[in-house]
Amino acid sequence: RSVRTPTEKLWEILIATKTSVNSVYIVLDGLDEFHSVNKLFPYIHRLNKAGIKVLVTSRHLPTIQSQLCNTSHQTSAITIEGYAADEDIRVYVEGRMRDDCVVDHDDIPLDIRNDILSGIIKAANGSFLLSRLAMDFICNLTSVASLRTCLADLPSTYEKAYEITFERVLGQPESIVNLAKRVLNWVVHAKRPLTMLELQHAIAIKLSSKSIDPESLESSKLILGSCLGMISLSKVDGRVSIIHSTARQFLVTNEQELSDMPQLNISRICLKYLAFDELSSGPCESVISLRQRLACMPFLDYCARAWGHHVRQFQEVLWDELITVLCSPPLCASAWQVLHYRWLEDEEASEEVFLLQCRNPHGLHVAAFWGFAGFITRSSWKFHETNFSPVDSHGWTPLHWAASLGNEESAKELLNEGVNINASDANSWTPLTFAVVKGHSNVVKLLLSLGADRNTQDTLKLSPEQWASICSHDDILQLLRETGEPPVTDKAKFWRQQEKQTWKVSMERLDTSMDPGELEVLDEIKSRQPSVGKRGRQQIREPDVESSTVHSVAGYQCRDRGNPEKRFIDGVGDQGADKVDGGALVSRQGGEGEHALWFVDTIDCLW
């Protein structure tokens, strides 16, 4: 587990270069188009304090200007107006009229050409983008007369230019308009820019189909042409994007013209894709087969990594589609595998990393990961779910995932179901450890308020408090040191609920899975149902993940090893009884001389 992100390391490397060279210059082009610009400002100030000179290009936005010129950050900034030279615009306009106009260049009178040239230079006011949008409009005019009359309506603002272009998009034949709307919906609302191939498959998905017909794919030329210049295809990485952030703002403002509920439609399409027949066989067994699947399903990489972001706000509306994926082990595991897959050029290393991937997800793991609190809530009464702490191949419970991702509502729902708040994974990390390392102070506060043990240690002998210090999470460090223990009554209530739930799940499952020899031991276990003393929660030691079911305890003890029943029951009666070899039996003396017998069932999954 890397404490520092690759991004943080990159900034440290950039700052370190100042020690080896006299002058360092860094250019940040188009800062206004960066979605997380507020997160970038602290790094810019760090660069400046280190003596690194930073050149930023951006539109005039108050937030950016105030940050870069903020004296409290000791940042010295010089503002230079940037614009396209008239001569550059003239060369661009003349080239477009000569090469792209529907009306032949030689048929356009010289006076009209000169008027178009001077009109665009004036309207653009140093903006290449406005020049381009104006020429996109002019080049599609079909007569000299229309060229002459258009001069009076040349756009001088982005808003006006987009209005003209969008009207042209909507004025095309119906089939082209429908295509353009679907394309613009995806390009505007996708969580990352899609490649052309991903986009082709995304718009080809039909809700009535279980796979994509290759003959239904639209050509890249038609996709780009239908949007009349509002999107562009990068020659560097092959991704499709909106021509400018201002164009995105315009389309978001006018998204009702594209679709009634564009993001709902995208969410429904993602869920449909994850339920395709190709995924019904379950996760792939090797890197090679997974890469083949991704090649055959180009949209799968994006869909598996982003579908939860799209669907989260529509859990109720898309309930039927959602449970189709989450309640199907093959579909759920297939999407989960791609979500955690990391592509590496070295095939041998790639195979090794592949084998270390998180496997065996339960629907609750996926719900906790994406923050589907509604699904967790319904699981209890809708599907009669009883085990809310299944573990995956890493020993992580749904609460681990909710804490790691900072999904507070999901964590609350899981805790309401009485899950073990101190469950530890193969490295002895508890949900609190994950929340601390990831910096989710809201989840840390929630866990502490419900009695999470802040003194646990992982396999490195590090406590949550030490991890908070290592990760420089000062607010969480203070929280761990200052937050007092919750009232005893609250703790006792919480742990009684958890103990009752764990006991019920374990006993119901074992009744139907044991042989006669094991059942004799089970009957004795049931007669000693645990209770919690007045002092509240018992001291519990987590079992090994590989041997953490009650079934393994009874099964081990019923082998030919002396008198198993006596050994087993004697172990329960001893005050200091610990984990039974091969199982998960833990006994600690509670209040009033009572004993708590705990069986932590963490590896069986419902599906």
Coordinates of C-alpha atoms in Angstrom, one line a residue:
R1 CA 0.0 0.0 0.0
S2 CA 1.6 3.2 -1.1
V3 CA 1.1 6.0 1.3
R4 CA 2.0 8.8 -1.2
T5 CA 0.2 8.9 -4.5
P6 CA 2.2 8.9 -7.8
T7 CA 1.1 12.5 -8.3
E8 CA 2.6 13.5 -5.0
K9 CA 5.9 11.9 -5.9
L10 CA 5.8 13.7 -9.2
W11 CA 5.6 17.1 -7.5
E12 CA 8.4 16.2 -5.2
I13 CA 10.6 15.3 -8.2
L14 CA 9.7 18.6 -9.9
I15 CA 10.6 20.6 -6.8
A16 CA 13.8 18.6 -6.4
T17 CA 15.0 19.6 -9.9
K18 CA 15.6 23.1 -8.5
T19 CA 18.5 21.9 -6.4
S20 CA 20.4 20.7 -9.5
V21 CA 19.8 23.5 -12.0
N22 CA 19.8 27.2 -11.8
S23 CA 16.4 27.9 -13.4
V24 CA 13.3 25.8 -13.8
Y25 CA 10.3 26.8 -15.9
I26 CA 7.0 24.9 -15.9
V27 CA 4.1 25.7 -18.3
L28 CA 0.5 24.9 -17.3
D29 CA -1.5 25.5 -20.5
G30 CA -5.3 25.9 -20.3
L31 CA -5.6 25.9 -16.5
D32 CA -9.3 27.0 -16.9
E33 CA -10.1 23.7 -18.6
F34 CA -8.7 21.6 -15.7
H35 CA -11.7 20.2 -13.7
S36 CA -9.9 20.0 -10.3
V37 CA -8.2 23.3 -10.6
N38 CA -8.7 24.1 -6.9
K39 CA -6.7 21.0 -5.9
L40 CA -3.8 22.3 -8.1
F41 CA -3.3 25.7 -6.5
P42 CA -1.5 24.4 -3.4
Y43 CA 1.0 22.7 -5.7
I44 CA 1.5 25.9 -7.8
H45 CA 2.3 27.8 -4.6
R46 CA 4.8 25.1 -3.5
L47 CA 6.5 25.4 -6.9
N48 CA 6.7 29.1 -6.5
K49 CA 8.1 29.0 -3.0
A50 CA 10.8 26.6 -4.2
G51 CA 11.9 29.2 -6.7
I52 CA 10.4 27.5 -9.8
K53 CA 8.9 29.9 -12.3
V54 CA 5.4 28.9 -13.5
L55 CA 3.7 30.1 -16.7
V56 CA -0.1 29.7 -16.7
T57 CA -2.4 30.2 -19.6
S58 CA -6.1 30.7 -18.8
R59 CA -9.2 32.7 -19.5
H60 CA -10.0 35.5 -17.2
L61 CA -11.7 33.7 -14.3
P62 CA -11.9 35.4 -10.9
T63 CA -11.1 32.2 -8.9
I64 CA -7.8 31.6 -10.9
Q65 CA -6.8 35.2 -10.9
S66 CA -7.4 35.6 -7.1
Q67 CA -5.4 32.5 -6.3
L68 CA -2.4 33.3 -8.5
C69 CA -2.2 36.9 -7.2
N70 CA -2.9 36.1 -3.6
T71 CA -0.3 37.8 -1.4
S72 CA -1.0 35.5 1.5
H73 CA 0.6 32.7 -0.5
Q74 CA 3.7 35.0 -1.2
T75 CA 3.1 34.4 -4.9
S76 CA 4.3 37.1 -7.3
A77 CA 2.3 37.0 -10.5
I78 CA 2.6 39.1 -13.7
T79 CA -0.4 39.1 -16.0
I80 CA 0.1 39.3 -19.8
E81 CA -2.8 39.5 -22.2
G82 CA -2.7 36.6 -24.7
Y83 CA -4.4 36.8 -28.0
A84 CA -4.0 35.6 -31.6
A85 CA -2.3 38.1 -33.9
D86 CA -4.5 39.4 -36.8
E87 CA -2.0 38.1 -39.3
D88 CA -2.3 34.5 -37.9
I89 CA -6.1 34.7 -38.1
R90 CA -5.9 36.1 -41.7
V91 CA -3.7 33.1 -42.8
Y92 CA -6.2 30.7 -41.1
V93 CA -9.3 32.2 -42.6
E94 CA -7.8 32.4 -46.1
G95 CA -6.7 28.7 -45.9
R96 CA -10.2 27.6 -44.8
M97 CA -11.9 29.6 -47.6
R98 CA -9.6 28.0 -50.1
D99 CA -9.8 24.4 -48.9
D100 CA -13.0 23.9 -47.0
C101 CA -15.8 26.1 -48.5
V102 CA -18.7 24.4 -50.2
V103 CA -18.7 27.3 -52.7
D104 CA -15.7 27.1 -54.9
H105 CA -13.0 29.6 -53.9
D106 CA -12.7 31.0 -57.4
D107 CA -16.5 31.7 -57.5
I108 CA -16.4 33.9 -54.4
P109 CA -15.9 37.5 -55.4
L110 CA -12.8 39.3 -54.1
D111 CA -14.9 41.9 -52.2
I112 CA -16.8 39.2 -50.3
R113 CA -13.6 37.4 -49.4
N114 CA -12.1 40.6 -48.1
D115 CA -15.3 41.3 -46.1
I116 CA -15.3 37.9 -44.6
L117 CA -11.7 38.2 -43.7
S118 CA -12.0 41.7 -42.0
G119 CA -15.4 40.7 -40.4
I120 CA -13.9 37.6 -38.7
I121 CA -10.8 39.4 -37.5
K122 CA -13.0 42.0 -35.9
A123 CA -15.5 39.6 -34.4
A124 CA -12.9 37.2 -33.1
N125 CA -11.0 39.9 -31.3
G126 CA -7.8 37.8 -31.0
S127 CA -9.6 34.4 -30.4
F128 CA -8.7 31.5 -32.6
L129 CA -11.7 29.5 -31.3
L130 CA -14.2 32.2 -32.4
S131 CA -12.4 32.3 -35.8
R132 CA -12.8 28.5 -36.1
L133 CA -16.5 28.5 -35.1
A134 CA -17.2 31.3 -37.6
M135 CA -15.4 29.5 -40.4
D136 CA -17.2 26.2 -39.6
F137 CA -20.4 28.1 -40.3
I138 CA -19.3 30.0 -43.3
C139 CA -17.7 27.0 -45.1
N140 CA -21.0 25.2 -45.1
L141 CA -23.0 28.0 -46.8
T142 CA -24.0 26.9 -50.3
S143 CA -24.2 30.1 -52.3
V144 CA -22.5 33.5 -52.8
A145 CA -25.7 35.3 -51.7
S146 CA -25.7 33.4 -48.4
L147 CA -22.0 34.3 -47.9
R148 CA -22.8 37.9 -48.4
T149 CA -25.7 38.0 -46.0
C150 CA -23.9 36.1 -43.2
L151 CA -21.5 38.9 -42.6
A152 CA -24.1 40.8 -40.6
D153 CA -24.5 37.9 -38.1
L154 CA -20.9 36.9 -37.4
P155 CA -20.7 35.8 -33.7
S156 CA -18.6 38.0 -31.5
T157 CA -19.1 35.8 -28.3
Y158 CA -18.7 32.1 -27.6
E159 CA -22.3 31.9 -26.5
K160 CA -23.6 33.3 -29.8
A161 CA -21.2 31.1 -31.8
Y162 CA -22.4 27.9 -30.0
E163 CA -26.0 28.9 -30.5
I164 CA -25.5 29.2 -34.2
T165 CA -23.6 25.9 -34.4
F166 CA -26.1 24.0 -32.2
E167 CA -29.0 25.3 -34.4
R168 CA -27.2 23.9 -37.4
V169 CA -26.8 20.5 -35.6
L170 CA -30.5 20.4 -34.8
G171 CA -31.3 21.4 -38.4
Q172 CA -29.8 18.3 -40.0
P173 CA -31.8 15.2 -41.1
E174 CA -33.5 13.4 -38.2
S175 CA -31.2 10.3 -38.2
I176 CA -28.1 12.6 -38.1
V177 CA -29.6 14.7 -35.3
N178 CA -30.3 11.6 -33.2
L179 CA -26.7 10.4 -33.7
A180 CA -25.3 13.9 -32.8
K181 CA -27.4 14.0 -29.6
R182 CA -26.2 10.6 -28.5
V183 CA -22.6 11.5 -29.2
L184 CA -22.8 14.9 -27.5
N185 CA -24.4 13.3 -24.4
W186 CA -21.6 10.9 -24.0
V187 CA -18.8 13.4 -24.7
V188 CA -20.2 15.9 -22.3
H189 CA -21.1 13.5 -19.4
A190 CA -18.4 10.8 -19.6
K191 CA -16.2 10.7 -16.6
R192 CA -13.1 10.7 -18.8
P193 CA -12.7 11.4 -22.5
L194 CA -13.6 8.3 -24.5
T195 CA -11.6 6.9 -27.4
M196 CA -13.3 6.8 -30.7
L197 CA -13.7 3.1 -30.5
E198 CA -15.2 3.3 -27.0
L199 CA -17.6 6.0 -28.2
Q200 CA -18.6 3.9 -31.2
H201 CA -19.6 1.0 -29.0
A202 CA -21.3 3.2 -26.4
I203 CA -23.7 4.7 -28.9
A204 CA -24.3 1.3 -30.5
I205 CA -25.7 -0.3 -27.2
K206 CA -29.4 -1.1 -27.5
L207 CA -31.4 -1.7 -24.4
S208 CA -33.2 -4.6 -26.2
S209 CA -30.0 -6.5 -27.1
K210 CA -27.6 -8.6 -25.1
S211 CA -24.6 -7.9 -27.3
I212 CA -23.4 -5.4 -29.9
D213 CA -23.9 -6.1 -33.6
P214 CA -20.6 -5.0 -35.3
E215 CA -22.7 -3.8 -38.3
S216 CA -24.4 -1.2 -36.1
L217 CA -21.2 0.7 -35.4
E218 CA -21.2 4.3 -36.8
S219 CA -18.2 5.5 -38.7
S220 CA -15.8 7.9 -37.0
K221 CA -16.2 10.3 -39.9
L222 CA -20.0 10.4 -39.5
I223 CA -19.7 10.8 -35.7
L224 CA -17.4 13.8 -36.0
G225 CA -19.4 15.3 -38.9
S226 CA -22.7 15.1 -37.2
C227 CA -21.6 17.4 -34.4
L228 CA -20.4 20.1 -36.9
G229 CA -17.1 20.9 -35.2
M230 CA -18.3 20.9 -31.5
I231 CA -16.1 17.8 -30.8
S232 CA -12.6 16.9 -31.8
L233 CA -10.5 13.8 -32.2
S234 CA -7.1 13.9 -30.7
K235 CA -4.3 12.7 -33.0
V236 CA -2.1 12.0 -29.9
D237 CA -4.3 9.5 -27.9
G238 CA -7.3 9.0 -30.2
R239 CA -9.8 10.4 -27.6
V240 CA -12.9 12.4 -28.5
S241 CA -13.5 15.6 -26.5
I242 CA -15.5 18.9 -26.6
I243 CA -13.6 21.6 -28.5
H244 CA -13.5 23.9 -25.4
S245 CA -14.6 24.1 -21.8
T246 CA -17.0 26.9 -22.8
A247 CA -18.7 24.6 -25.3
R248 CA -19.2 22.1 -22.5
Q249 CA -20.8 24.7 -20.3
F250 CA -23.1 25.7 -23.2
L251 CA -24.2 22.1 -23.8
V252 CA -24.7 21.4 -20.1
T253 CA -26.9 24.5 -19.8
N254 CA -28.9 23.3 -22.8
E255 CA -28.8 19.6 -22.2
Q256 CA -32.6 19.3 -22.3
E257 CA -32.2 19.8 -26.1
L258 CA -30.1 16.7 -26.2
S259 CA -32.2 14.4 -24.0
D260 CA -34.8 14.5 -21.3
M261 CA -32.5 12.9 -18.7
P262 CA -29.1 12.3 -20.4
Q263 CA -27.3 11.0 -17.3
L264 CA -30.1 8.6 -16.5
N265 CA -29.8 7.2 -20.1
I266 CA -26.0 6.8 -19.7
S267 CA -26.5 5.0 -16.4
R268 CA -29.0 2.6 -17.9
I269 CA -26.7 1.9 -20.9
C270 CA -23.8 1.1 -18.6
L271 CA -25.9 -1.4 -16.6
K272 CA -27.1 -3.0 -19.8
Y273 CA -23.6 -3.4 -21.1
L274 CA -22.4 -5.0 -17.8
A275 CA -25.2 -7.6 -18.3
F276 CA -24.2 -8.6 -21.8
D277 CA -23.9 -12.3 -22.6
E278 CA -20.1 -12.0 -23.0
L279 CA -19.7 -11.4 -19.2
S280 CA -22.1 -14.2 -18.1
S281 CA -19.3 -16.7 -18.0
G282 CA -17.7 -14.9 -15.1
P283 CA -14.2 -13.4 -14.7
C284 CA -11.3 -14.4 -16.9
E285 CA -8.7 -16.9 -15.6
S286 CA -5.6 -15.3 -17.1
V287 CA -4.3 -11.9 -18.3
I288 CA -4.3 -13.1 -21.9
S289 CA -8.0 -14.0 -21.8
L290 CA -8.9 -10.8 -20.0
R291 CA -7.0 -8.8 -22.7
Q292 CA -8.9 -10.7 -25.3
R293 CA -12.2 -9.8 -23.6
L294 CA -11.3 -6.1 -23.5
A295 CA -10.4 -6.2 -27.2
C296 CA -13.7 -7.7 -28.0
M297 CA -15.6 -5.4 -25.7
P298 CA -13.8 -2.0 -26.2
F299 CA -16.3 -0.1 -24.0
L300 CA -15.8 -2.5 -21.0
D301 CA -12.8 -0.7 -19.6
Y302 CA -14.6 2.6 -19.2
C303 CA -17.9 1.0 -18.2
A304 CA -16.3 -1.1 -15.4
R305 CA -14.4 1.8 -14.0
A306 CA -17.1 4.5 -14.2
W307 CA -20.6 2.9 -14.1
G308 CA -20.9 3.4 -10.3
H309 CA -20.3 7.1 -10.6
H310 CA -23.1 7.3 -13.2
V311 CA -25.6 5.0 -11.4
R312 CA -25.2 6.2 -7.8
Q313 CA -27.7 9.0 -8.1
F314 CA -30.3 6.7 -9.9
Q315 CA -30.3 3.7 -7.6
E316 CA -34.0 3.8 -7.0
V317 CA -35.0 4.4 -10.6
L318 CA -32.7 1.7 -12.0
W319 CA -33.2 -0.8 -9.2
D320 CA -34.2 -3.7 -11.5
E321 CA -31.1 -3.2 -13.7
L322 CA -28.9 -2.7 -10.7
I323 CA -29.8 -5.9 -9.0
T324 CA -29.4 -7.8 -12.3
V325 CA -25.7 -7.0 -12.0
L326 CA -25.1 -7.0 -8.3
C327 CA -27.1 -10.2 -7.7
S328 CA -25.4 -12.2 -10.4
P329 CA -22.0 -13.6 -9.3
P330 CA -20.6 -13.9 -12.8
L331 CA -21.6 -10.4 -13.9
C332 CA -20.5 -8.9 -10.6
A333 CA -17.1 -10.6 -10.6
S334 CA -16.5 -9.8 -14.3
A335 CA -17.0 -6.0 -13.8
W336 CA -15.0 -6.1 -10.6
Q337 CA -12.1 -7.8 -12.3
V338 CA -11.8 -5.1 -15.0
L339 CA -12.2 -2.4 -12.4
H340 CA -9.1 -3.6 -10.6
Y341 CA -7.1 -4.6 -13.6
R342 CA -3.9 -2.7 -14.3
W343 CA -2.3 -3.0 -17.7
L344 CA 1.5 -3.6 -17.8
E345 CA 3.7 -4.0 -20.8
D346 CA 5.8 -6.8 -19.2
E347 CA 3.7 -9.9 -19.6
E348 CA 5.3 -11.8 -16.8
A349 CA 4.9 -8.9 -14.4
S350 CA 1.3 -8.4 -15.7
E351 CA 0.4 -12.0 -14.9
E352 CA 1.8 -11.7 -11.4
V353 CA -0.1 -8.6 -10.7
F354 CA -3.2 -10.2 -12.2
L355 CA -3.0 -13.1 -9.7
L356 CA -2.8 -10.6 -6.8
Q357 CA -6.0 -8.9 -7.8
C358 CA -8.9 -8.7 -5.4
R359 CA -11.3 -11.6 -6.2
N360 CA -14.5 -13.2 -5.1
P361 CA -16.5 -10.1 -4.6
H362 CA -20.0 -10.2 -3.1
G363 CA -22.6 -7.8 -4.3
L364 CA -22.2 -6.0 -1.0
H365 CA -18.5 -5.4 -1.7
V366 CA -19.4 -3.7 -5.0
A367 CA -22.2 -1.7 -3.4
A368 CA -19.9 -0.5 -0.6
F369 CA -17.2 0.4 -3.1
W370 CA -19.5 2.6 -5.2
G371 CA -21.5 4.0 -2.3
F372 CA -24.8 2.2 -3.1
A373 CA -26.2 2.7 0.4
G374 CA -29.7 2.0 -0.9
F375 CA -28.8 -1.5 -2.1
I376 CA -27.3 -2.2 1.3
T377 CA -30.4 -1.0 3.1
R378 CA -32.7 -3.1 0.9
S379 CA -30.6 -6.3 1.1
S380 CA -31.8 -7.1 4.6
W381 CA -35.5 -7.1 3.9
K382 CA -35.6 -7.5 0.2
F383 CA -33.3 -10.5 -0.2
H384 CA -33.3 -11.7 3.5
E385 CA -29.6 -11.1 3.6
T386 CA -28.1 -12.1 6.9
N387 CA -24.4 -12.0 6.4
F388 CA -23.2 -8.4 5.8
S389 CA -19.6 -9.2 6.4
P390 CA -18.5 -11.5 3.5
V391 CA -14.8 -11.3 2.7
D392 CA -13.1 -11.2 -0.6
S393 CA -9.7 -12.8 -1.5
H394 CA -7.9 -10.1 0.5
G395 CA -10.0 -10.6 3.6
W396 CA -11.8 -7.3 3.1
T397 CA -15.4 -6.9 4.2
P398 CA -17.8 -4.5 2.7
L399 CA -17.1 -2.1 5.6
H400 CA -13.4 -2.2 4.6
W401 CA -14.3 -1.0 1.1
A402 CA -16.8 1.7 2.3
A403 CA -14.2 3.0 4.7
S404 CA -11.4 3.0 2.1
L405 CA -13.5 4.9 -0.4
G406 CA -14.9 7.3 2.1
N407 CA -18.5 6.2 1.5
E408 CA -20.0 7.3 4.9
E409 CA -23.6 6.4 4.1
S410 CA -22.7 2.9 3.1
A411 CA -20.6 2.5 6.2
K412 CA -23.6 3.6 8.3
E413 CA -25.9 1.1 6.7
L414 CA -23.4 -1.7 7.2
L415 CA -22.9 -0.8 10.9
N416 CA -26.7 -0.6 11.4
E417 CA -26.7 -4.3 10.3
G418 CA -24.3 -5.1 13.1
V419 CA -21.1 -5.9 11.2
N420 CA -17.9 -6.3 13.0
I421 CA -16.5 -2.8 13.2
N422 CA -13.0 -4.1 14.0
A423 CA -12.8 -6.8 11.3
S424 CA -9.2 -7.2 10.1
D425 CA -7.9 -8.3 6.7
A426 CA -4.9 -10.5 5.8
N427 CA -2.6 -7.7 6.9
S428 CA -4.6 -6.9 10.1
W429 CA -5.9 -3.7 8.6
T430 CA -9.3 -2.7 10.1
P431 CA -11.9 -0.4 8.4
L432 CA -10.5 2.4 10.7
T433 CA -7.0 1.8 9.3
F434 CA -8.2 2.2 5.8
A435 CA -10.2 5.4 6.6
V436 CA -7.2 6.9 8.4
V437 CA -4.7 6.1 5.6
K438 CA -7.1 7.4 2.9
G439 CA -7.8 10.6 4.8
H440 CA -11.5 10.2 5.2
S441 CA -12.0 12.1 8.4
N442 CA -15.8 11.8 8.2
V443 CA -15.6 8.0 8.2
V444 CA -13.0 8.0 10.9
K445 CA -15.2 10.0 13.1
L446 CA -18.2 7.7 12.5
L447 CA -16.2 4.6 13.3
L448 CA -14.7 6.1 16.5
S449 CA -18.2 7.2 17.6
L450 CA -19.3 3.5 17.4
G451 CA -16.5 2.0 19.3
A452 CA -13.8 1.2 16.7
D453 CA -10.6 0.1 18.4
R454 CA -8.0 2.8 17.8
N455 CA -5.2 0.8 19.4
T456 CA -5.1 -2.1 16.9
Q457 CA -1.8 -2.9 15.2
D458 CA -1.3 -4.4 11.7
T459 CA 1.3 -6.9 10.6
L460 CA 3.9 -4.0 10.6
K461 CA 3.0 -3.2 14.2
L462 CA 1.6 0.2 13.2
S463 CA -1.5 1.6 14.8
P464 CA -4.1 3.9 13.1
E465 CA -2.6 6.8 15.0
Q466 CA 0.9 6.0 13.6
W467 CA -0.5 5.7 10.1
A468 CA -2.2 9.1 10.5
S469 CA 1.2 10.6 11.4
I470 CA 3.0 8.8 8.5
C471 CA 0.4 10.1 6.0
S472 CA 0.5 13.6 7.4
H473 CA -3.3 13.6 8.1
D474 CA -3.1 16.1 11.0
D475 CA -6.8 16.5 11.4
I476 CA -7.3 12.8 11.7
L477 CA -4.4 12.5 14.1
Q478 CA -6.0 15.1 16.3
L479 CA -9.3 13.2 16.1
L480 CA -7.8 9.9 17.1
R481 CA -6.1 11.6 20.1
E482 CA -9.0 13.7 21.3
T483 CA -12.1 11.7 20.6
G484 CA -13.2 10.1 23.8
E485 CA -14.6 6.6 24.2
P486 CA -18.4 6.4 23.5
P487 CA -20.8 5.9 26.4
V488 CA -20.8 2.3 27.7
T489 CA -24.5 1.9 27.1
D490 CA -24.1 2.7 23.4
K491 CA -21.2 0.3 23.1
A492 CA -23.0 -2.4 24.8
K493 CA -26.0 -2.0 22.6
F494 CA -23.9 -2.0 19.5
W495 CA -21.9 -5.1 20.4
R496 CA -25.0 -7.0 21.7
Q497 CA -26.6 -6.4 18.3
Q498 CA -23.4 -7.6 16.5
E499 CA -23.0 -10.7 18.6
K500 CA -26.6 -11.7 18.2
Q501 CA -26.3 -11.3 14.4
T502 CA -23.0 -13.2 14.1
W503 CA -24.4 -16.1 16.2
K504 CA -27.6 -16.4 14.3
V505 CA -25.8 -16.4 10.9
S506 CA -23.3 -19.0 12.0
M507 CA -25.8 -21.4 13.6
E508 CA -28.3 -21.3 10.7
R509 CA -25.6 -22.0 8.2
L510 CA -24.0 -24.8 10.1
D511 CA -27.3 -26.7 10.7
T512 CA -27.5 -27.6 7.1
S513 CA -23.8 -28.2 6.3
M514 CA -22.4 -30.5 9.1
D515 CA -22.1 -34.3 9.2
P516 CA -23.4 -36.3 12.3
G517 CA -20.1 -36.2 14.1
E518 CA -19.8 -32.5 13.8
L519 CA -23.5 -32.0 14.8
E520 CA -22.8 -33.4 18.3
V521 CA -20.3 -30.6 18.9
L522 CA -22.6 -28.1 17.4
D523 CA -25.5 -29.0 19.8
E524 CA -23.1 -28.4 22.7
I525 CA -22.1 -25.0 21.2
K526 CA -25.7 -24.0 20.9
S527 CA -26.4 -24.8 24.5
R528 CA -23.7 -22.2 25.4
Q529 CA -25.1 -19.2 23.4
P530 CA -23.0 -16.2 24.2
S531 CA -24.0 -13.2 26.2
V532 CA -22.4 -9.9 26.8
G533 CA -21.8 -8.8 30.4
K534 CA -22.7 -5.4 31.9
R535 CA -19.3 -4.1 31.0
G536 CA -20.2 -4.0 27.4
R537 CA -18.2 -5.2 24.5
Q538 CA -15.9 -8.2 24.9
Q539 CA -12.2 -8.2 24.0
I540 CA -12.0 -10.1 20.6
R541 CA -9.1 -11.4 18.7
E542 CA -9.6 -11.7 15.0
P543 CA -9.1 -15.1 13.4
D544 CA -6.9 -16.0 10.5
V545 CA -8.8 -15.4 7.2
E546 CA -8.1 -18.9 5.9
S547 CA -9.7 -20.6 8.9
S548 CA -12.3 -18.3 10.2
T549 CA -15.6 -20.3 10.0
V550 CA -17.4 -22.1 12.8
H551 CA -17.5 -25.1 10.4
S552 CA -13.7 -25.3 10.3
V553 CA -13.6 -25.2 14.2
A554 CA -16.0 -28.1 14.6
G555 CA -14.7 -30.0 11.7
Y556 CA -11.1 -29.8 13.0
Q557 CA -12.1 -30.9 16.5
C558 CA -14.1 -33.9 15.3
R559 CA -11.1 -35.5 13.7
D560 CA -9.5 -38.4 15.4
R561 CA -7.6 -36.4 18.0
G562 CA -8.4 -37.9 21.4
N563 CA -11.7 -36.6 22.9
P564 CA -12.6 -33.7 20.7
E565 CA -15.8 -32.9 22.5
K566 CA -14.0 -32.6 25.9
R567 CA -11.2 -30.5 24.4
F568 CA -13.6 -28.2 22.7
I569 CA -15.9 -27.6 25.7
D570 CA -13.0 -27.4 28.1
G571 CA -11.5 -24.7 25.9
V572 CA -14.8 -22.7 26.1
G573 CA -14.8 -22.9 29.9
D574 CA -11.3 -21.6 30.4
Q575 CA -11.1 -18.0 31.3
G576 CA -8.2 -17.3 29.0
A577 CA -9.3 -19.6 26.1
D578 CA -8.0 -18.4 22.9
K579 CA -8.4 -19.3 19.2
V580 CA -8.7 -23.0 18.7
D581 CA -6.0 -24.4 16.4
G582 CA -7.5 -24.4 12.9
G583 CA -10.6 -22.4 13.8
A584 CA -11.9 -19.1 15.1
L585 CA -13.0 -19.9 18.7
V586 CA -12.3 -17.0 21.0
S587 CA -13.4 -16.8 24.7
R588 CA -12.8 -14.0 27.1
Q589 CA -14.3 -13.4 30.5
G590 CA -16.9 -10.7 30.6
G591 CA -18.7 -8.9 33.3
E592 CA -20.3 -10.8 36.2
G593 CA -18.2 -13.9 35.4
E594 CA -19.9 -14.5 32.1
H595 CA -18.2 -15.7 29.0
A596 CA -18.6 -14.7 25.4
L597 CA -18.1 -17.4 22.8
W598 CA -17.4 -15.8 19.4
F599 CA -17.5 -17.3 16.0
V600 CA -16.4 -14.9 13.3
D601 CA -17.8 -16.2 10.0
T602 CA -16.0 -14.1 7.3
I603 CA -15.4 -16.2 4.1
D604 CA -18.7 -17.6 3.0
C605 CA -20.6 -15.6 0.4
L606 CA -24.4 -15.6 -0.1
W607 CA -24.2 -15.8 -3.9

